[in-house]
Amino acid sequence: MIPHVRARYTVGRRAFALTTAALLTALAACGDDGINNSTPQPLRGIIVLDGFIQPGLTFLGDTGSASTKLTLAPATEFDAGGFTLLRDTVLTVSSRGAGDLLYVTDVRTSTTRRIQLPARSNPSRARLLTGTGGQTLIGAALRDSSSVALVSFTGAGTATSTRITNAGTCPTDLFQFDNATWIVDANANCKVNYAVQGDVRLIRVPNTGTARDTIVLPGLRGSGASALLDGDVAYISAGGDASFASFPYTLIATGGITKVDLRGKRVLTSQRMPANSYGAGVKLGLDGFLYISLYQDLASFTNRIIKVRTADLSFVTSATADWLLLTGATGAAVTCGSAQADALGRMHCIQNGTGSVTSLLVFSPAGTEVRRVAANQGGVDMALRP
């Protein structure tokens, strides 16, 4: 996958008691290709998503070099650049170009279920929600349908779906908070060329009633906008605006992150990424800091990672750069992407080498490499499973 296309996927994916008929449009039952069984996984460790060449999940332990691989799909039907993890469930999707598919994996058993989403809906990100009556409930943002699919099933039963319509210009993410569904609208022309139309918006859809709230996030732009929920605060990030029509690529606006008070429905603070950079993939470290992955520029596409304080979104800078300066075992500079720290402040990230062979790297709080282990091929995202 070429860098700027991968960037669009990676930087740029609770209880639903919706009763208002105006918000919900019934869908036909989702197609379901069944369940794939593999080896049960340990309770803790690291998960790496191999997004191309041999798509699947690689499971690694906290120590040692052993790994297991769960194949999700053939490369022809899979183009996910990221995944979401909640408790023991991993969710990832393929876009319209790869079949509009939802993959649901139970990490405890390596059981994967493949569900067909509406044709040419172009899903962006899926979130595990809390169903009722023992049902599994998943929300999937559908970029080309201006809607959100709510997929439910019980056990191995047939998946069915309803839809939240009029969910913005290009919904790319969602979450639930305080009896409402909150939808991230990238405000881009995702049906045609992903051209940014304006600032990212956060749309609140109540579980009951028809009144909606729209919070505009000034200066936040990018077709790959996503959300990170932490208590009653949401961090909304977007990778920026750029033209890839010809080389050299043109950066129109850098990425950024905005902190939103959900109860007060207001923006608290925001932070732009460094000049000339592109991307803003955000993870919350177990040490309480945000870790943002981006490209240093649109020429070299060098991976960089920025450590951010949650209180005011200020950078934890090095002496010479906004991003973390990482060194390998020999003292040479090292770069990697898709980062998250453990509770001890050790940062985990992934690096693709020759032939897109993937390694998981672990750095001490001082930025020195302390572990490097093979993680299969074509890695695009990772997460810690504490």
Short mmCIF file of C-alpha atoms in Angstrom, two decimals:
data_model
loop_
_atom_site.label_atom_id
_atom_site.label_comp_id
_atom_site.label_asym_id
_atom_site.label_seq_id
_atom_site.Cartn_x
_atom_site.Cartn_y
_atom_site.Cartn_z
CA MET A 1 0.00 0.00 0.00
CA ILE A 2 1.50 3.35 -1.00
CA PRO A 3 2.18 5.78 1.89
CA HIS A 4 -0.45 8.43 1.20
CA VAL A 5 -3.18 5.84 0.74
CA ARG A 6 -2.20 4.12 3.96
CA ALA A 7 -2.16 7.51 5.68
CA ARG A 8 -5.78 8.07 4.76
CA TYR A 9 -6.75 4.86 6.50
CA THR A 10 -4.46 5.02 9.53
CA VAL A 11 -4.60 8.73 10.23
CA GLY A 12 -6.82 9.82 8.66
CA ARG A 13 -12.04 3.80 12.21
CA ARG A 14 -23.23 1.57 25.03
CA ALA A 15 -26.49 0.75 25.12
CA PHE A 16 -28.55 1.69 22.14
CA ALA A 17 -32.17 2.29 23.03
CA LEU A 18 -33.03 4.35 20.00
CA THR A 19 -36.74 4.62 19.73
CA THR A 20 -37.28 7.47 17.29
CA ALA A 21 -38.40 6.16 13.94
CA ALA A 22 -37.13 9.27 12.19
CA LEU A 23 -33.57 8.31 13.15
CA LEU A 24 -33.68 4.64 12.32
CA THR A 25 -34.15 3.07 8.94
CA ALA A 26 -34.52 -0.69 8.89
CA LEU A 27 -31.97 -2.61 6.87
CA ALA A 28 -32.09 -6.10 5.52
CA ALA A 29 -30.23 -8.74 7.48
CA CYS A 30 -26.47 -8.43 7.03
CA GLY A 31 -24.69 -11.15 5.09
CA ASP A 32 -22.53 -13.36 7.28
CA ASP A 33 -19.77 -15.69 6.12
CA GLY A 34 -19.51 -17.52 9.40
CA ILE A 35 -16.79 -18.01 11.97
CA ASN A 36 -13.10 -18.85 11.73
CA ASN A 37 -11.55 -20.66 14.70
CA SER A 38 -7.91 -20.66 15.77
CA THR A 39 -5.76 -20.93 18.88
CA PRO A 40 -6.86 -19.25 22.14
CA GLN A 41 -4.67 -16.31 23.16
CA PRO A 42 -3.12 -15.35 26.53
CA LEU A 43 -4.93 -12.83 28.72
CA ARG A 44 -2.30 -10.12 28.18
CA GLY A 45 0.01 -8.99 25.42
CA ILE A 46 0.19 -7.00 22.20
CA ILE A 47 -1.95 -7.17 19.07
CA VAL A 48 -0.61 -6.09 15.67
CA LEU A 49 -2.84 -5.67 12.63
CA ASP A 50 -1.23 -6.81 9.39
CA GLY A 51 -3.17 -4.68 6.94
CA PHE A 52 -1.76 -5.78 3.59
CA ILE A 53 0.12 -8.66 1.89
CA GLN A 54 -1.15 -11.20 4.46
CA PRO A 55 -4.01 -9.48 6.31
CA GLY A 56 -4.61 -10.67 9.83
CA LEU A 57 -3.86 -10.22 13.52
CA THR A 58 -0.53 -11.10 15.13
CA PHE A 59 -0.64 -11.85 18.85
CA LEU A 60 2.52 -11.30 20.92
CA GLY A 61 3.28 -11.80 24.57
CA ASP A 62 4.74 -9.22 26.95
CA THR A 63 8.04 -11.10 26.79
CA GLY A 64 9.75 -13.55 24.49
CA SER A 65 9.66 -13.85 20.70
CA ALA A 66 6.76 -16.25 20.17
CA SER A 67 3.75 -15.09 18.16
CA THR A 68 0.59 -16.50 16.65
CA LYS A 69 -1.13 -15.29 13.50
CA LEU A 70 -4.85 -15.21 12.78
CA THR A 71 -5.57 -14.69 9.07
CA LEU A 72 -8.59 -12.44 8.51
CA ALA A 73 -8.99 -12.27 4.75
CA PRO A 74 -7.25 -12.45 1.39
CA ALA A 75 -5.39 -9.28 0.43
CA THR A 76 -7.89 -8.62 -2.37
CA GLU A 77 -10.75 -7.98 0.08
CA PHE A 78 -8.93 -6.26 2.92
CA ASP A 79 -7.58 -2.71 3.14
CA ALA A 80 -8.02 -1.78 6.81
CA GLY A 81 -5.45 0.58 8.23
CA GLY A 82 -6.49 0.26 11.85
CA PHE A 83 -8.67 -1.52 14.41
CA THR A 84 -10.46 -0.92 17.67
CA LEU A 85 -10.03 -3.03 20.79
CA LEU A 86 -12.44 -3.13 23.71
CA ARG A 87 -12.08 -5.80 26.36
CA ASP A 88 -11.70 -9.02 24.35
CA THR A 89 -13.09 -7.85 21.02
CA VAL A 90 -11.20 -6.53 17.98
CA LEU A 91 -13.13 -4.77 15.22
CA THR A 92 -11.86 -3.79 11.80
CA VAL A 93 -13.44 -3.01 8.45
CA SER A 94 -12.71 -3.04 4.74
CA SER A 95 -13.73 -0.08 2.58
CA ARG A 96 -15.95 -0.05 -0.51
CA GLY A 97 -12.95 -1.01 -2.65
CA ALA A 98 -12.52 -4.22 -0.67
CA GLY A 99 -16.11 -5.31 -0.15
CA ASP A 100 -17.63 -3.19 2.67
CA LEU A 101 -16.90 -5.85 5.29
CA LEU A 102 -16.86 -5.94 9.09
CA TYR A 103 -14.56 -8.35 10.94
CA VAL A 104 -15.35 -9.20 14.57
CA THR A 105 -12.67 -11.12 16.47
CA ASP A 106 -12.91 -12.60 19.95
CA VAL A 107 -9.30 -12.36 21.13
CA ARG A 108 -9.74 -14.98 23.86
CA THR A 109 -10.46 -17.70 21.32
CA SER A 110 -9.22 -16.18 18.03
CA THR A 111 -12.73 -16.58 16.68
CA THR A 112 -13.46 -14.23 13.78
CA ARG A 113 -16.81 -13.41 12.26
CA ARG A 114 -17.05 -11.73 8.84
CA ILE A 115 -20.18 -9.62 8.27
CA GLN A 116 -21.29 -7.92 5.07
CA LEU A 117 -22.17 -4.24 5.50
CA PRO A 118 -24.32 -2.34 2.97
CA ALA A 119 -22.83 -2.36 -0.52
CA ARG A 120 -20.62 0.64 -1.39
CA SER A 121 -21.25 2.22 2.01
CA ASN A 122 -17.47 2.61 2.53
CA PRO A 123 -17.18 1.89 6.28
CA SER A 124 -14.53 3.81 8.18
CA ARG A 125 -14.44 2.57 11.77
CA ALA A 126 -16.43 0.19 13.93
CA ARG A 127 -17.05 0.38 17.68
CA LEU A 128 -18.24 -2.27 20.12
CA LEU A 129 -21.30 -1.03 21.98
CA THR A 130 -23.40 -2.55 24.76
CA GLY A 131 -26.38 -4.49 23.50
CA THR A 132 -29.44 -5.67 25.37
CA GLY A 133 -30.81 -9.14 25.97
CA GLY A 134 -27.43 -10.81 25.54
CA GLN A 135 -26.90 -9.36 22.07
CA THR A 136 -23.62 -8.09 20.67
CA LEU A 137 -24.06 -4.59 19.26
CA ILE A 138 -21.60 -2.85 16.93
CA GLY A 139 -21.72 0.60 15.38
CA ALA A 140 -20.02 1.20 12.03
CA ALA A 141 -19.56 4.63 10.45
CA LEU A 142 -20.52 4.52 6.76
CA ARG A 143 -18.71 7.30 4.93
CA ASP A 144 -20.51 7.13 1.59
CA SER A 145 -23.99 6.73 3.08
CA SER A 146 -23.90 9.62 5.57
CA SER A 147 -25.10 7.13 8.16
CA VAL A 148 -24.12 4.75 10.93
CA ALA A 149 -24.99 1.06 10.83
CA LEU A 150 -25.99 -0.60 14.12
CA VAL A 151 -25.25 -4.31 13.72
CA SER A 152 -26.58 -6.79 16.28
CA PHE A 153 -26.42 -10.55 16.72
CA THR A 154 -26.62 -13.19 19.43
CA GLY A 155 -23.91 -15.84 19.53
CA ALA A 156 -23.52 -17.33 16.06
CA GLY A 157 -26.99 -16.14 15.01
CA THR A 158 -27.74 -14.07 11.94
CA ALA A 159 -26.65 -10.43 12.11
CA THR A 160 -29.27 -7.76 11.53
CA SER A 161 -28.92 -4.02 11.32
CA THR A 162 -30.65 -0.67 11.67
CA ARG A 163 -29.25 2.66 10.62
CA ILE A 164 -28.86 6.21 11.97
CA THR A 165 -29.34 8.43 8.93
CA ASN A 166 -28.33 12.03 8.19
CA ALA A 167 -25.12 11.53 10.12
CA GLY A 168 -23.06 14.24 8.50
CA THR A 169 -21.22 14.60 5.20
CA CYS A 170 -18.71 11.81 5.86
CA PRO A 171 -19.11 10.03 9.22
CA THR A 172 -15.85 8.37 10.16
CA ASP A 173 -16.23 7.37 13.83
CA LEU A 174 -18.73 7.18 16.68
CA PHE A 175 -19.08 6.52 20.38
CA GLN A 176 -21.79 6.61 23.04
CA PHE A 177 -22.00 8.89 26.06
CA ASP A 178 -24.80 9.98 28.37
CA ASN A 179 -27.78 8.47 26.51
CA ALA A 180 -26.65 9.66 23.10
CA THR A 181 -24.65 8.57 20.09
CA TRP A 182 -21.86 10.95 19.15
CA ILE A 183 -20.77 10.82 15.51
CA VAL A 184 -17.53 12.23 14.15
CA ASP A 185 -18.18 13.87 10.78
CA ALA A 186 -14.98 14.39 8.80
CA ASN A 187 -16.87 16.86 6.59
CA ALA A 188 -15.14 15.61 3.43
CA ASN A 189 -16.29 14.43 0.01
CA CYS A 190 -15.55 10.80 0.75
CA LYS A 191 -17.78 9.55 -2.08
CA VAL A 192 -15.55 11.06 -4.76
CA ASN A 193 -12.05 12.16 -3.78
CA TYR A 194 -11.95 12.70 0.01
CA ALA A 195 -11.56 16.44 -0.52
CA VAL A 196 -12.06 18.33 2.74
CA GLN A 197 -15.18 20.52 2.72
CA GLY A 198 -14.70 22.28 6.06
CA ASP A 199 -13.95 21.78 9.75
CA VAL A 200 -14.60 18.43 11.41
CA ARG A 201 -17.89 18.26 13.33
CA LEU A 202 -19.14 16.25 16.28
CA ILE A 203 -22.84 15.39 16.01
CA ARG A 204 -24.81 14.32 19.09
CA VAL A 205 -27.83 12.12 18.37
CA PRO A 206 -29.99 11.48 21.49
CA ASN A 207 -31.30 7.99 22.14
CA THR A 208 -34.80 9.42 22.51
CA GLY A 209 -36.31 12.50 20.91
CA THR A 210 -35.26 14.20 17.72
CA ALA A 211 -33.14 17.18 18.82
CA ARG A 212 -29.53 17.03 17.66
CA ASP A 213 -26.47 19.01 18.65
CA THR A 214 -23.62 19.81 16.26
CA ILE A 215 -20.28 20.97 17.64
CA VAL A 216 -17.93 22.46 15.04
CA LEU A 217 -14.25 21.87 15.83
CA PRO A 218 -12.52 25.00 14.48
CA GLY A 219 -9.35 24.37 12.46
CA LEU A 220 -9.58 20.58 12.69
CA ARG A 221 -9.49 19.16 9.17
CA GLY A 222 -8.97 15.79 7.54
CA SER A 223 -10.89 12.97 5.91
CA GLY A 224 -9.69 10.45 8.52
CA ALA A 225 -11.11 12.00 11.68
CA SER A 226 -11.49 9.74 14.74
CA ALA A 227 -12.45 9.85 18.42
CA LEU A 228 -10.92 8.72 21.68
CA LEU A 229 -13.28 8.67 24.67
CA ASP A 230 -11.92 9.12 28.20
CA GLY A 231 -14.60 9.60 30.85
CA ASP A 232 -16.65 12.67 30.02
CA VAL A 233 -14.01 14.02 27.64
CA ALA A 234 -13.47 13.12 23.98
CA TYR A 235 -10.29 13.72 22.01
CA ILE A 236 -11.13 14.19 18.32
CA SER A 237 -8.21 13.98 15.91
CA ALA A 238 -7.83 14.49 12.17
CA GLY A 239 -4.78 14.03 9.99
CA GLY A 240 -4.88 17.23 7.99
CA ASP A 241 -5.67 18.28 4.44
CA ALA A 242 -3.39 17.55 1.49
CA SER A 243 -3.50 17.17 -2.27
CA PHE A 244 -2.02 13.96 -3.67
CA ALA A 245 -2.89 14.79 -7.29
CA SER A 246 0.76 15.11 -8.28
CA PHE A 247 4.23 14.89 -6.73
CA PRO A 248 5.50 16.73 -4.80
CA TYR A 249 2.34 16.46 -2.72
CA THR A 250 0.83 19.66 -1.39
CA LEU A 251 0.01 20.14 2.28
CA ILE A 252 -2.98 22.42 2.76
CA ALA A 253 -3.41 22.09 6.54
CA THR A 254 -1.61 20.09 9.21
CA GLY A 255 -3.47 17.66 11.41
CA GLY A 256 -4.61 18.35 14.93
CA ILE A 257 -6.43 17.20 18.04
CA THR A 258 -9.33 18.82 19.90
CA LYS A 259 -10.43 18.13 23.46
CA VAL A 260 -14.21 18.28 23.94
CA ASP A 261 -16.24 18.51 27.15
CA LEU A 262 -19.13 16.16 26.38
CA ARG A 263 -21.38 17.21 29.26
CA GLY A 264 -20.93 20.89 28.46
CA LYS A 265 -20.96 20.23 24.70
CA ARG A 266 -18.05 22.58 24.17
CA VAL A 267 -14.45 22.65 22.96
CA LEU A 268 -11.94 22.84 25.81
CA THR A 269 -8.69 23.21 23.91
CA SER A 270 -7.02 22.18 20.70
CA GLN A 271 -3.53 21.56 19.37
CA ARG A 272 -2.12 21.62 15.84
CA MET A 273 0.53 19.16 14.78
CA PRO A 274 4.03 20.43 13.85
CA ALA A 275 4.47 22.44 10.65
CA ASN A 276 4.76 20.37 7.45
CA SER A 277 3.55 17.18 9.15
CA TYR A 278 0.63 15.03 8.07
CA GLY A 279 -1.46 12.67 10.17
CA ALA A 280 -2.67 12.41 13.75
CA GLY A 281 -3.36 8.83 14.83
CA VAL A 282 -4.04 8.99 18.57
CA LYS A 283 -3.84 6.34 21.30
CA LEU A 284 -4.17 6.77 25.06
CA GLY A 285 -1.20 5.25 26.83
CA LEU A 286 -1.66 3.26 30.01
CA ASP A 287 0.66 5.86 31.57
CA GLY A 288 -1.95 8.59 31.06
CA PHE A 289 -0.36 10.35 28.08
CA LEU A 290 -1.61 10.56 24.52
CA TYR A 291 0.62 9.15 21.78
CA ILE A 292 0.14 10.63 18.31
CA SER A 293 1.57 9.00 15.19
CA LEU A 294 2.16 11.10 12.08
CA TYR A 295 4.43 11.64 9.08
CA GLN A 296 7.15 14.27 9.43
CA ASP A 297 6.43 15.53 5.91
CA LEU A 298 4.86 14.54 2.59
CA ALA A 299 8.21 13.92 0.87
CA SER A 300 9.96 11.32 3.02
CA PHE A 301 6.88 10.05 4.93
CA THR A 302 9.14 9.52 7.96
CA ASN A 303 7.15 8.14 10.89
CA ARG A 304 7.20 10.25 14.05
CA ILE A 305 5.52 9.94 17.44
CA ILE A 306 4.50 12.82 19.68
CA LYS A 307 3.80 12.41 23.40
CA VAL A 308 1.01 14.72 24.59
CA ARG A 309 -0.29 15.77 28.00
CA THR A 310 -4.03 15.20 28.31
CA ALA A 311 -4.66 18.25 30.52
CA ASP A 312 -3.77 20.95 27.98
CA LEU A 313 -2.65 18.97 24.90
CA SER A 314 0.89 20.33 25.23
CA PHE A 315 3.74 18.31 23.74
CA VAL A 316 6.32 16.49 25.84
CA THR A 317 9.19 17.71 23.66
CA SER A 318 12.80 16.68 23.26
CA ALA A 319 15.62 19.21 23.16
CA THR A 320 15.50 19.58 19.38
CA ALA A 321 12.07 18.39 18.17
CA ASP A 322 8.39 18.17 19.06
CA TRP A 323 8.43 14.41 18.47
CA LEU A 324 10.16 11.73 20.50
CA LEU A 325 13.76 11.00 19.53
CA LEU A 326 14.19 7.25 19.71
CA THR A 327 17.43 5.27 19.61
CA GLY A 328 18.13 1.64 18.83
CA ALA A 329 20.35 -0.80 20.69
CA THR A 330 23.44 0.57 18.87
CA GLY A 331 22.56 4.19 19.51
CA ALA A 332 21.32 4.88 15.97
CA ALA A 333 18.14 6.85 15.42
CA VAL A 334 14.98 4.72 15.05
CA THR A 335 11.51 5.61 13.76
CA CYS A 336 8.23 3.73 14.07
CA GLY A 337 4.49 4.33 14.03
CA SER A 338 1.21 3.47 15.76
CA ALA A 339 2.39 3.84 19.33
CA GLN A 340 1.04 3.19 22.81
CA ALA A 341 2.77 3.12 26.19
CA ASP A 342 2.26 0.63 28.98
CA ALA A 343 1.68 1.58 32.62
CA LEU A 344 5.45 1.86 33.20
CA GLY A 345 5.85 4.38 30.40
CA ARG A 346 7.52 1.97 27.99
CA MET A 347 6.39 2.88 24.51
CA HIS A 348 5.38 0.12 22.07
CA CYS A 349 5.27 0.77 18.32
CA ILE A 350 5.60 -1.01 14.98
CA GLN A 351 8.11 -0.69 12.17
CA ASN A 352 8.02 -2.10 8.64
CA GLY A 353 11.36 -2.99 7.10
CA THR A 354 12.45 -4.49 3.80
CA GLY A 355 9.62 -6.35 2.14
CA SER A 356 7.22 -4.80 4.69
CA VAL A 357 8.45 -7.25 7.32
CA THR A 358 7.04 -5.95 10.60
CA SER A 359 8.73 -5.64 13.98
CA LEU A 360 7.28 -4.64 17.33
CA LEU A 361 9.63 -2.25 19.10
CA VAL A 362 9.59 -1.33 22.80
CA PHE A 363 11.40 1.72 24.20
CA SER A 364 12.26 2.72 27.74
CA PRO A 365 10.78 5.98 29.09
CA ALA A 366 14.10 7.56 28.09
CA GLY A 367 13.56 6.53 24.45
CA THR A 368 16.06 3.68 24.23
CA GLU A 369 15.09 0.46 22.49
CA VAL A 370 14.74 -2.41 24.97
CA ARG A 371 12.90 -5.00 22.87
CA ARG A 372 12.46 -5.89 19.21
CA VAL A 373 10.42 -8.88 18.08
CA ALA A 374 9.11 -10.08 14.71
CA ALA A 375 5.41 -9.38 14.07
CA ASN A 376 4.80 -10.91 10.63
CA GLN A 377 4.32 -8.64 7.58
CA GLY A 378 2.42 -5.51 6.52
CA GLY A 379 1.77 -4.07 10.00
CA VAL A 380 -0.42 -0.96 10.08
CA ASP A 381 -1.67 -0.72 13.67
CA MET A 382 -1.09 -2.09 17.18
CA ALA A 383 -2.62 -2.00 20.64
CA LEU A 384 -1.80 -3.23 24.11
CA ARG A 385 -4.06 -5.78 25.74
CA PRO A 386 -3.49 -5.19 29.49
#
